[in-house]
Short mmCIF file of C-alpha atoms in Angstrom, two decimals:
data_model
loop_
_atom_site.label_atom_id
_atom_site.label_comp_id
_atom_site.label_asym_id
_atom_site.label_seq_id
_atom_site.Cartn_x
_atom_site.Cartn_y
_atom_site.Cartn_z
CA MET Y 1 -111.57 100.64 -26.87
CA ASP Y 2 -108.04 100.21 -28.17
CA SER Y 3 -105.81 103.19 -27.37
CA PHE Y 4 -105.28 104.01 -31.03
CA SER Y 5 -108.60 102.91 -32.52
CA GLN Y 6 -110.05 104.71 -35.49
CA PRO Y 7 -112.87 107.29 -35.36
CA VAL Y 8 -116.39 106.08 -34.83
CA SER Y 9 -117.82 104.92 -38.16
CA GLN Y 10 -121.26 103.78 -39.16
CA ALA Y 11 -122.16 100.57 -40.88
CA ALA Y 12 -123.82 100.97 -44.24
CA ASP Y 13 -127.24 100.05 -42.84
CA ALA Y 14 -126.87 101.93 -39.52
CA LYS Y 15 -129.17 104.78 -38.57
CA PRO Y 16 -127.60 108.25 -38.75
CA LEU Y 17 -126.04 109.37 -35.50
CA SER Y 18 -128.29 111.90 -33.81
CA PHE Y 19 -128.55 114.25 -30.86
CA PRO Y 20 -131.45 114.71 -28.41
CA PRO Y 21 -133.85 117.64 -28.93
CA ASP Y 22 -132.61 119.44 -25.79
CA PHE Y 23 -128.93 119.17 -26.76
CA ARG Y 24 -127.27 122.59 -26.63
CA TRP Y 25 -125.30 123.98 -29.57
CA GLY Y 26 -123.06 126.98 -29.81
CA ALA Y 27 -119.58 128.48 -29.82
CA SER Y 28 -116.93 129.62 -27.37
CA THR Y 29 -114.62 132.63 -27.39
CA ALA Y 30 -112.21 134.35 -25.01
CA ALA Y 31 -112.27 138.04 -24.19
CA TYR Y 32 -108.60 138.74 -24.82
CA GLN Y 33 -108.62 136.92 -28.14
CA ILE Y 34 -111.53 138.80 -29.71
CA GLU Y 35 -112.50 141.99 -27.87
CA GLY Y 36 -109.67 144.35 -28.72
CA ALA Y 37 -110.20 147.80 -27.14
CA VAL Y 38 -107.48 147.00 -24.62
CA THR Y 39 -107.38 150.53 -23.20
CA ALA Y 40 -111.06 151.43 -23.56
CA ASP Y 41 -113.38 152.40 -20.73
CA GLY Y 42 -110.91 152.04 -17.89
CA ARG Y 43 -109.60 148.57 -18.67
CA GLY Y 44 -106.30 147.92 -16.94
CA PRO Y 45 -103.30 145.99 -18.28
CA CYS Y 46 -103.13 142.21 -18.07
CA VAL Y 47 -100.27 139.73 -18.31
CA TRP Y 48 -100.87 139.21 -22.02
CA ASP Y 49 -100.51 142.93 -22.70
CA SER Y 50 -97.13 142.80 -20.96
CA PHE Y 51 -96.09 139.60 -22.73
CA THR Y 52 -96.94 141.21 -26.07
CA ALA Y 53 -95.04 144.40 -25.21
CA GLU Y 54 -91.96 142.27 -24.50
CA GLY Y 55 -91.98 141.08 -28.12
CA ARG Y 56 -93.00 137.53 -27.26
CA ILE Y 57 -95.70 137.10 -29.96
CA MET Y 58 -94.43 135.00 -32.85
CA ASP Y 59 -95.85 137.04 -35.72
CA GLY Y 60 -95.33 140.40 -34.05
CA SER Y 61 -99.05 141.14 -33.85
CA SER Y 62 -101.11 142.16 -30.84
CA ALA Y 63 -104.66 141.91 -29.50
CA ALA Y 64 -105.09 145.69 -29.42
CA VAL Y 65 -107.83 145.38 -32.06
CA ALA Y 66 -108.15 141.61 -32.62
CA CYS Y 67 -111.72 141.13 -33.92
CA ASP Y 68 -112.98 144.35 -32.31
CA HIS Y 69 -115.77 142.34 -30.73
CA TYR Y 70 -116.00 145.05 -28.07
CA HIS Y 71 -117.67 147.26 -30.68
CA ARG Y 72 -118.93 144.67 -33.20
CA TYR Y 73 -120.58 142.17 -30.88
CA PRO Y 74 -124.07 142.69 -32.40
CA GLU Y 75 -122.74 141.40 -35.73
CA ASP Y 76 -121.20 138.38 -34.05
CA ILE Y 77 -124.39 137.57 -32.16
CA ALA Y 78 -126.31 137.78 -35.45
CA LEU Y 79 -123.93 135.20 -36.93
CA MET Y 80 -124.61 132.82 -34.05
CA LYS Y 81 -128.34 133.30 -34.34
CA ALA Y 82 -128.26 132.66 -38.08
CA ALA Y 83 -126.44 129.37 -37.43
CA GLY Y 84 -129.16 128.28 -35.03
CA PHE Y 85 -126.85 128.34 -32.00
CA ASP Y 86 -128.61 128.55 -28.67
CA SER Y 87 -125.59 128.85 -26.34
CA TYR Y 88 -122.49 131.03 -26.18
CA ARG Y 89 -119.58 130.69 -23.77
CA PHE Y 90 -117.68 133.94 -23.50
CA SER Y 91 -115.18 135.13 -20.93
CA ILE Y 92 -115.29 138.25 -18.84
CA ALA Y 93 -112.09 140.28 -18.77
CA TRP Y 94 -111.04 140.66 -15.14
CA PRO Y 95 -109.09 143.90 -15.86
CA ARG Y 96 -112.21 145.46 -17.42
CA ILE Y 97 -114.04 145.07 -14.10
CA LEU Y 98 -111.17 145.77 -11.69
CA SER Y 99 -108.38 147.58 -13.48
CA THR Y 100 -105.76 146.48 -10.95
CA GLY Y 101 -107.46 143.21 -10.00
CA THR Y 102 -108.80 144.65 -6.73
CA GLY Y 103 -110.23 147.91 -5.46
CA ALA Y 104 -112.62 150.20 -7.27
CA VAL Y 105 -115.10 148.61 -9.69
CA GLU Y 106 -115.07 149.93 -13.27
CA THR Y 107 -118.78 150.23 -14.06
CA ARG Y 108 -118.11 150.86 -17.76
CA GLY Y 109 -116.68 147.35 -18.01
CA LEU Y 110 -119.75 145.86 -16.39
CA ASP Y 111 -121.90 147.98 -18.71
CA PHE Y 112 -120.30 146.30 -21.72
CA TYR Y 113 -121.16 142.83 -20.46
CA ASP Y 114 -124.65 144.07 -19.61
CA ARG Y 115 -125.12 145.04 -23.25
CA LEU Y 116 -123.63 141.76 -24.48
CA VAL Y 117 -125.85 139.63 -22.24
CA ASP Y 118 -129.00 141.55 -23.10
CA SER Y 119 -128.28 141.23 -26.81
CA LEU Y 120 -127.66 137.49 -26.48
CA LEU Y 121 -130.92 136.95 -24.66
CA GLU Y 122 -132.80 139.03 -27.22
CA ALA Y 123 -131.39 136.71 -29.91
CA GLY Y 124 -132.52 133.62 -28.01
CA ILE Y 125 -128.97 132.60 -27.07
CA THR Y 126 -128.12 131.42 -23.56
CA PRO Y 127 -125.07 133.25 -22.14
CA MET Y 128 -122.48 131.08 -20.38
CA ALA Y 129 -119.96 133.29 -18.63
CA CYS Y 130 -116.39 132.23 -17.85
CA LEU Y 131 -114.67 134.33 -15.21
CA TYR Y 132 -111.05 133.68 -16.11
CA HIS Y 133 -109.63 132.98 -19.55
CA TRP Y 134 -105.99 133.88 -18.86
CA ASP Y 135 -106.11 137.71 -18.70
CA LEU Y 136 -104.75 138.13 -15.16
CA PRO Y 137 -104.49 141.81 -14.16
CA GLN Y 138 -100.81 142.72 -14.25
CA PRO Y 139 -100.70 144.20 -10.70
CA LEU Y 140 -101.85 140.85 -9.31
CA GLU Y 141 -99.10 139.10 -11.24
CA ASP Y 142 -96.61 141.62 -9.88
CA ALA Y 143 -97.75 140.56 -6.40
CA GLY Y 144 -97.08 136.88 -7.16
CA GLY Y 145 -99.93 135.83 -9.40
CA TRP Y 146 -100.89 132.17 -9.29
CA GLN Y 147 -97.72 131.29 -7.36
CA GLY Y 148 -99.24 132.26 -4.01
CA ARG Y 149 -102.52 131.85 -2.18
CA GLU Y 150 -102.85 135.61 -1.78
CA ILE Y 151 -104.67 135.62 -5.12
CA VAL Y 152 -107.56 133.51 -3.80
CA GLY Y 153 -109.38 136.37 -2.06
CA PRO Y 154 -109.21 138.80 -4.99
CA PHE Y 155 -110.56 136.17 -7.39
CA ALA Y 156 -113.48 135.37 -5.10
CA ASP Y 157 -114.22 139.09 -4.71
CA TYR Y 158 -114.16 139.55 -8.48
CA ALA Y 159 -116.53 136.60 -8.89
CA ARG Y 160 -118.92 138.09 -6.38
CA ILE Y 161 -118.89 141.51 -8.06
CA VAL Y 162 -119.64 140.17 -11.52
CA THR Y 163 -122.32 137.80 -10.26
CA ALA Y 164 -124.07 140.59 -8.37
CA ARG Y 165 -124.38 142.54 -11.60
CA LEU Y 166 -125.18 139.83 -14.17
CA ALA Y 167 -126.61 136.75 -12.44
CA ASP Y 168 -130.18 137.96 -12.73
CA ARG Y 169 -129.81 137.09 -16.43
CA VAL Y 170 -126.72 134.87 -16.70
CA LYS Y 171 -127.55 131.52 -15.13
CA SER Y 172 -124.50 129.46 -16.19
CA TRP Y 173 -121.12 130.36 -14.68
CA MET Y 174 -117.76 128.78 -15.38
CA MET Y 175 -114.86 129.69 -13.06
CA LEU Y 176 -111.62 128.99 -14.95
CA ASN Y 177 -110.54 127.99 -18.42
CA GLU Y 178 -107.74 125.43 -18.74
CA PRO Y 179 -105.82 125.99 -15.50
CA ASN Y 180 -103.34 123.33 -16.61
CA VAL Y 181 -102.31 125.39 -19.65
CA VAL Y 182 -101.88 128.51 -17.51
CA ALA Y 183 -99.71 126.60 -15.06
CA ILE Y 184 -97.54 124.66 -17.50
CA PHE Y 185 -97.06 127.15 -20.29
CA GLY Y 186 -97.35 130.38 -18.28
CA TYR Y 187 -95.39 129.47 -15.16
CA GLY Y 188 -93.48 126.30 -16.01
CA VAL Y 189 -91.88 126.74 -19.43
CA GLY Y 190 -92.55 130.39 -20.25
CA GLU Y 191 -94.24 129.99 -23.63
CA HIS Y 192 -97.37 131.86 -22.54
CA ALA Y 193 -97.92 134.90 -20.34
CA PRO Y 194 -96.66 135.73 -17.81
CA GLY Y 195 -93.67 133.96 -19.34
CA HIS Y 196 -92.03 132.43 -16.27
CA ARG Y 197 -89.77 129.39 -16.35
CA LEU Y 198 -90.25 128.08 -12.84
CA GLY Y 199 -90.17 124.39 -13.64
CA GLU Y 200 -92.05 121.64 -11.89
CA GLN Y 201 -92.75 123.41 -8.61
CA GLY Y 202 -93.91 126.53 -10.41
CA ILE Y 203 -96.37 124.43 -12.39
CA LEU Y 204 -97.73 122.63 -9.34
CA ARG Y 205 -98.05 125.84 -7.31
CA ALA Y 206 -100.00 127.53 -10.10
CA LEU Y 207 -102.28 124.53 -10.43
CA HIS Y 208 -103.01 124.36 -6.71
CA HIS Y 209 -103.66 128.05 -6.27
CA GLN Y 210 -106.01 128.10 -9.25
CA ASN Y 211 -107.84 125.18 -7.64
CA LEU Y 212 -108.10 127.11 -4.38
CA ALA Y 213 -109.32 130.25 -6.13
CA GLN Y 214 -111.88 128.24 -8.07
CA GLY Y 215 -113.27 126.68 -4.90
CA ALA Y 216 -113.49 130.07 -3.20
CA ALA Y 217 -115.21 131.64 -6.22
CA LEU Y 218 -117.75 128.82 -6.46
CA ARG Y 219 -118.67 129.32 -2.82
CA ALA Y 220 -118.78 133.09 -3.18
CA ILE Y 221 -121.16 132.92 -6.13
CA ALA Y 222 -123.38 130.33 -4.44
CA ALA Y 223 -123.62 132.62 -1.42
CA GLU Y 224 -124.41 135.63 -3.64
CA ARG Y 225 -127.29 134.03 -5.54
CA SER Y 226 -129.08 130.69 -5.59
CA GLY Y 227 -130.46 128.80 -8.56
CA LEU Y 228 -127.39 129.16 -10.79
CA THR Y 229 -125.60 126.49 -12.81
CA LEU Y 230 -122.02 126.49 -11.54
CA GLY Y 231 -119.02 124.81 -13.11
CA THR Y 232 -115.62 125.24 -14.65
CA VAL Y 233 -113.78 124.38 -17.87
CA LEU Y 234 -110.92 121.87 -17.92
CA ASN Y 235 -108.69 120.85 -20.79
CA LEU Y 236 -108.69 117.06 -20.51
CA GLN Y 237 -106.61 114.99 -22.89
CA PRO Y 238 -105.91 111.28 -22.41
CA SER Y 239 -102.20 110.72 -21.78
CA VAL Y 240 -100.94 107.56 -23.49
CA PRO Y 241 -97.42 106.12 -23.61
CA ASP Y 242 -95.29 106.32 -26.72
CA SER Y 243 -94.34 102.67 -26.25
CA ASP Y 244 -94.88 99.78 -23.85
CA ARG Y 245 -91.47 100.37 -22.26
CA PRO Y 246 -91.95 100.75 -18.47
CA GLU Y 247 -90.28 104.16 -18.44
CA ASP Y 248 -92.70 105.48 -21.10
CA VAL Y 249 -95.70 104.01 -19.31
CA ALA Y 250 -94.56 105.69 -16.10
CA ALA Y 251 -93.97 108.99 -17.94
CA ALA Y 252 -97.49 108.96 -19.38
CA ALA Y 253 -98.89 108.34 -15.89
CA ARG Y 254 -96.92 111.26 -14.47
CA TRP Y 255 -98.12 113.55 -17.23
CA ASP Y 256 -101.70 112.36 -16.73
CA ALA Y 257 -101.39 113.34 -13.06
CA VAL Y 258 -100.10 116.82 -13.92
CA TRP Y 259 -102.22 117.60 -16.99
CA ASN Y 260 -105.52 115.98 -15.99
CA ARG Y 261 -105.76 114.83 -12.40
CA VAL Y 262 -104.62 117.80 -10.32
CA THR Y 263 -107.58 119.78 -11.61
CA LEU Y 264 -110.12 117.02 -12.19
CA ASP Y 265 -109.53 115.03 -9.01
CA GLY Y 266 -109.13 118.18 -6.98
CA LEU Y 267 -112.53 119.47 -8.03
CA MET Y 268 -114.44 116.19 -8.17
CA ARG Y 269 -112.83 114.25 -5.32
CA GLY Y 270 -110.90 116.72 -3.19
CA GLN Y 271 -107.73 114.75 -3.80
CA ILE Y 272 -104.15 115.54 -4.69
CA PRO Y 273 -102.88 112.84 -7.11
CA ALA Y 274 -100.80 110.29 -5.23
CA LEU Y 275 -97.98 110.59 -7.78
CA LEU Y 276 -97.61 114.29 -6.90
CA ALA Y 277 -98.50 114.38 -3.21
CA ASP Y 278 -94.90 114.54 -1.94
CA ARG Y 279 -93.95 117.30 -4.40
CA MET Y 280 -96.99 119.41 -3.44
CA ALA Y 281 -96.78 118.85 0.32
CA GLU Y 282 -94.87 122.09 0.97
CA PHE Y 283 -97.74 124.31 -0.20
CA VAL Y 284 -100.86 122.14 0.30
CA LEU Y 285 -102.07 123.14 3.76
CA PRO Y 286 -104.52 121.36 6.05
CA GLY Y 287 -108.05 121.91 4.76
CA ASP Y 288 -106.97 122.66 1.20
CA GLU Y 289 -108.29 119.41 -0.26
CA GLU Y 290 -111.75 120.12 1.09
CA ALA Y 291 -111.52 123.73 -0.12
CA ILE Y 292 -110.81 122.72 -3.72
CA ARG Y 293 -113.65 120.18 -3.87
CA TYR Y 294 -117.06 121.45 -4.92
CA PRO Y 295 -120.21 119.71 -6.21
CA ILE Y 296 -120.49 121.55 -9.52
CA ASP Y 297 -123.56 121.36 -11.75
CA LEU Y 298 -121.81 121.28 -15.12
CA LEU Y 299 -118.27 120.42 -16.21
CA GLY Y 300 -116.90 122.01 -19.36
CA ILE Y 301 -114.43 119.91 -21.32
CA ASN Y 302 -111.96 121.26 -23.84
CA TYR Y 303 -110.68 118.46 -26.06
CA TYR Y 304 -108.24 118.66 -28.95
CA SER Y 305 -106.32 115.35 -29.05
CA ARG Y 306 -104.68 112.67 -27.01
CA MET Y 307 -101.19 113.32 -25.63
CA THR Y 308 -98.57 110.70 -26.52
CA MET Y 309 -95.78 110.91 -23.96
CA LYS Y 310 -92.39 109.36 -23.35
CA HIS Y 311 -89.66 109.43 -20.74
CA GLU Y 312 -87.26 112.29 -21.45
CA GLU Y 313 -84.90 113.47 -18.77
CA GLY Y 314 -84.32 117.17 -18.42
CA ARG Y 315 -87.89 118.19 -19.24
CA PRO Y 316 -90.50 118.96 -16.58
CA PHE Y 317 -91.40 115.74 -14.77
CA ASP Y 318 -88.98 113.94 -17.14
CA VAL Y 319 -91.73 113.72 -19.75
CA GLY Y 320 -91.43 114.56 -23.44
CA TRP Y 321 -93.59 114.30 -26.52
CA GLY Y 322 -93.76 110.96 -28.26
CA GLU Y 323 -95.00 110.14 -31.75
CA ALA Y 324 -98.78 110.48 -32.07
CA LYS Y 325 -100.58 107.62 -33.73
CA CYS Y 326 -102.86 109.30 -36.24
CA ARG Y 327 -103.33 109.93 -39.94
CA ARG Y 328 -103.76 113.71 -39.97
CA TRP Y 329 -102.56 116.82 -38.15
CA THR Y 330 -104.05 120.29 -37.88
CA GLY Y 331 -102.40 123.55 -38.83
CA MET Y 332 -101.10 123.72 -35.26
CA ALA Y 333 -99.36 120.36 -35.84
CA TRP Y 334 -101.80 118.81 -33.36
CA PRO Y 335 -102.85 115.21 -34.03
CA VAL Y 336 -106.44 114.60 -35.15
CA GLN Y 337 -107.74 111.88 -32.83
CA PRO Y 338 -111.52 112.11 -32.44
CA GLU Y 339 -111.68 108.68 -30.84
CA GLY Y 340 -109.91 110.15 -27.81
CA LEU Y 341 -112.96 112.30 -27.12
CA TYR Y 342 -115.14 109.20 -26.94
CA ASP Y 343 -112.63 107.59 -24.56
CA LEU Y 344 -112.58 110.69 -22.36
CA LEU Y 345 -116.37 110.91 -22.10
CA SER Y 346 -116.57 107.20 -21.36
CA GLU Y 347 -114.03 107.54 -18.54
CA LEU Y 348 -116.03 110.36 -16.96
CA ARG Y 349 -119.09 108.09 -17.11
CA THR Y 350 -117.45 105.03 -15.60
CA ASP Y 351 -114.93 106.55 -13.15
CA TYR Y 352 -116.42 109.89 -12.09
CA GLY Y 353 -120.13 109.15 -11.68
CA ASN Y 354 -121.23 110.35 -15.13
CA PRO Y 355 -121.36 114.07 -14.33
CA ALA Y 356 -123.23 116.49 -16.55
CA VAL Y 357 -120.66 117.74 -19.05
CA PHE Y 358 -120.57 119.88 -22.16
CA ILE Y 359 -117.90 120.19 -24.80
CA ALA Y 360 -116.72 123.72 -24.11
CA GLU Y 361 -114.04 123.77 -26.80
CA ASN Y 362 -113.35 121.55 -29.77
CA GLY Y 363 -111.95 122.79 -33.04
CA CYS Y 364 -108.91 123.19 -35.23
CA ALA Y 365 -106.69 125.70 -36.99
CA TYR Y 366 -105.89 125.33 -40.67
CA ASP Y 367 -104.33 127.61 -43.25
CA ASP Y 368 -107.57 128.71 -44.86
CA VAL Y 369 -107.61 129.85 -48.47
CA VAL Y 370 -110.00 132.52 -49.71
CA THR Y 371 -111.19 131.49 -53.17
CA PRO Y 372 -111.87 133.97 -55.99
CA ASP Y 373 -115.55 133.98 -55.04
CA GLY Y 374 -114.62 135.23 -51.56
CA GLN Y 375 -115.50 131.96 -49.83
CA ILE Y 376 -113.53 129.64 -47.55
CA HIS Y 377 -114.05 125.99 -48.42
CA ASP Y 378 -112.43 124.51 -45.32
CA ALA Y 379 -112.99 120.82 -46.02
CA GLU Y 380 -110.39 119.69 -43.46
CA ARG Y 381 -112.17 121.58 -40.70
CA VAL Y 382 -115.54 120.18 -41.77
CA LEU Y 383 -114.13 116.66 -41.57
CA TYR Y 384 -112.62 117.42 -38.16
CA TYR Y 385 -115.98 118.54 -36.81
CA ARG Y 386 -117.84 115.63 -38.36
CA GLU Y 387 -115.54 113.05 -36.83
CA HIS Y 388 -115.56 114.62 -33.38
CA LEU Y 389 -119.33 114.98 -33.42
CA GLU Y 390 -119.54 111.30 -34.33
CA SER Y 391 -117.61 110.54 -31.16
CA VAL Y 392 -119.94 112.74 -29.10
CA ALA Y 393 -123.05 111.15 -30.62
CA GLN Y 394 -121.71 107.67 -29.97
CA ALA Y 395 -120.88 108.62 -26.38
CA LEU Y 396 -124.44 109.87 -25.95
CA ALA Y 397 -125.79 106.62 -27.37
CA ASP Y 398 -123.65 104.74 -24.86
CA GLY Y 399 -125.02 106.63 -21.88
CA CYS Y 400 -122.58 109.51 -21.38
CA ASN Y 401 -124.18 112.58 -19.80
CA VAL Y 402 -123.28 115.15 -22.46
CA LYS Y 403 -125.46 118.25 -22.48
CA GLY Y 404 -124.06 120.27 -25.36
CA TYR Y 405 -121.31 121.07 -27.83
CA LEU Y 406 -119.61 124.43 -28.35
CA CYS Y 407 -117.15 124.77 -31.19
CA TRP Y 408 -113.83 126.56 -30.89
CA SER Y 409 -114.15 129.09 -32.14
CA LEU Y 410 -116.79 131.39 -33.54
CA LEU Y 411 -114.20 133.75 -35.03
CA ASP Y 412 -110.63 133.69 -36.23
CA ASN Y 413 -108.82 135.47 -33.42
CA PHE Y 414 -105.62 136.33 -31.58
CA GLU Y 415 -104.16 132.87 -30.95
CA TRP Y 416 -102.07 133.78 -27.92
CA ALA Y 417 -98.32 133.42 -28.54
CA PHE Y 418 -99.00 132.67 -32.23
CA GLY Y 419 -100.69 136.04 -32.68
CA LEU Y 420 -103.01 136.40 -35.66
CA SER Y 421 -101.29 133.72 -37.72
CA LYS Y 422 -103.48 130.75 -36.72
CA ARG Y 423 -107.15 130.61 -37.68
CA PHE Y 424 -109.55 128.53 -35.56
CA GLY Y 425 -112.80 130.25 -36.52
CA ILE Y 426 -115.84 128.93 -38.36
CA VAL Y 427 -116.12 132.58 -39.42
CA ARG Y 428 -113.15 134.22 -41.12
CA VAL Y 429 -112.05 137.65 -39.92
CA ASP Y 430 -110.17 139.88 -42.34
CA TYR Y 431 -107.85 141.68 -39.95
CA ASP Y 432 -107.51 144.66 -42.29
CA THR Y 433 -111.22 145.36 -42.74
CA LEU Y 434 -112.65 143.26 -39.85
CA GLU Y 435 -115.16 141.83 -42.31
CA ARG Y 436 -116.68 138.52 -41.17
CA THR Y 437 -117.16 135.70 -43.70
CA PRO Y 438 -118.78 132.38 -42.68
CA LYS Y 439 -116.80 129.34 -43.82
CA ASP Y 440 -118.11 125.98 -45.02
CA SER Y 441 -117.59 124.68 -41.47
CA TYR Y 442 -120.07 127.29 -40.24
CA ARG Y 443 -122.64 126.02 -42.71
CA PHE Y 444 -121.90 122.40 -41.81
CA LEU Y 445 -122.50 123.02 -38.11
CA ALA Y 446 -125.63 125.04 -38.86
CA GLU Y 447 -127.03 122.06 -40.76
CA VAL Y 448 -126.24 119.66 -37.91
CA VAL Y 449 -127.98 122.03 -35.51
CA ARG Y 450 -131.00 122.28 -37.79
CA THR Y 451 -131.43 118.54 -38.29
CA GLY Y 452 -130.03 117.22 -35.00
CA ARG Y 453 -128.05 114.50 -36.76
CA LEU Y 454 -124.99 113.77 -38.80
#
């Protein structure tokens, strides 16, 4: 497929694109973005609480309340059930379970996830738990965070504690969410919590130590209980050059190594990318490559767009943003490139042995307008979902091993450094009243789930 080909389209006489009967449908969320209740029931502070307190959130908001999912989760589960969703990926807040990241277990935090899981199962929705979606307990960050291997043991212990409590009912476990984003934006350039600007080596250290912690957690959970579906969630985005100039081609390859291959090749192949091996040699110890490799059962993929890169000295790895080849952009100014999702799934089929994968995040923010009738007719988001689902359906038809699709996100929420100003949800949240209102995109996805086709 050409690097900048158009979205999958159907001929006039073609059969509608469809999905198999056992295809899983649902939504994803993150604890810090929706739960609120940041001081309730013994929860300790995390790096995002500190980042917010430093005045680093663009709109001045906080996640202190967010969607108040901590108290309103039954309403949110009812919304998923009404849409016909059968799967829900949520994250567990590490500081709710261990307020300082280690030490005494906070049973009230585990009790909350007990209630959430039981309610999901009662609604016929499969819980998929993610152990780490960016809310690192602040005391662990104070001790070095993802910059040192001392964090590996605490993460494995946390994984074991949560599994011991919930794995009798939660069968699908994801370790990390988007370790590349944590490393680059949290430790490299300082745009996310914990807000460090440690450059290239800070990025690579954070990537490697997340890989090590992931491997240790996978082994800890497998030792705790058998018969589980174990995996992780990676943000994978094809890196393409801005031009055919050799320096841009080389820049795109470097960025591909950093953004995609450190995590993917580490997990799947036990390999450090050759382009980065010399830079990582000082902290990759003997045995590390075997420790980060693990035969997972299910790989979660977060996809939003391709990444068009060019050579730009002075930026990390001498790589800067090029000009995306697309016709539309989202409200985050991200390019809309659904064909890149097809390319990504095809590469996993041909180059990585066609592992079982699910789309763990795919979605878009737009500046939604509430009409006089109280509705949100989000046509741009509907089109976004339609085009990306076309790519998934075509990948399925071409033999890719895709097991399910989870939209990002169920609810409008606290969008990290953007605060409450960016809306990704298929359900609108009024942050004054906390009222939930399904959007047209919610109804569109519900219809696809009901019929199994586009």
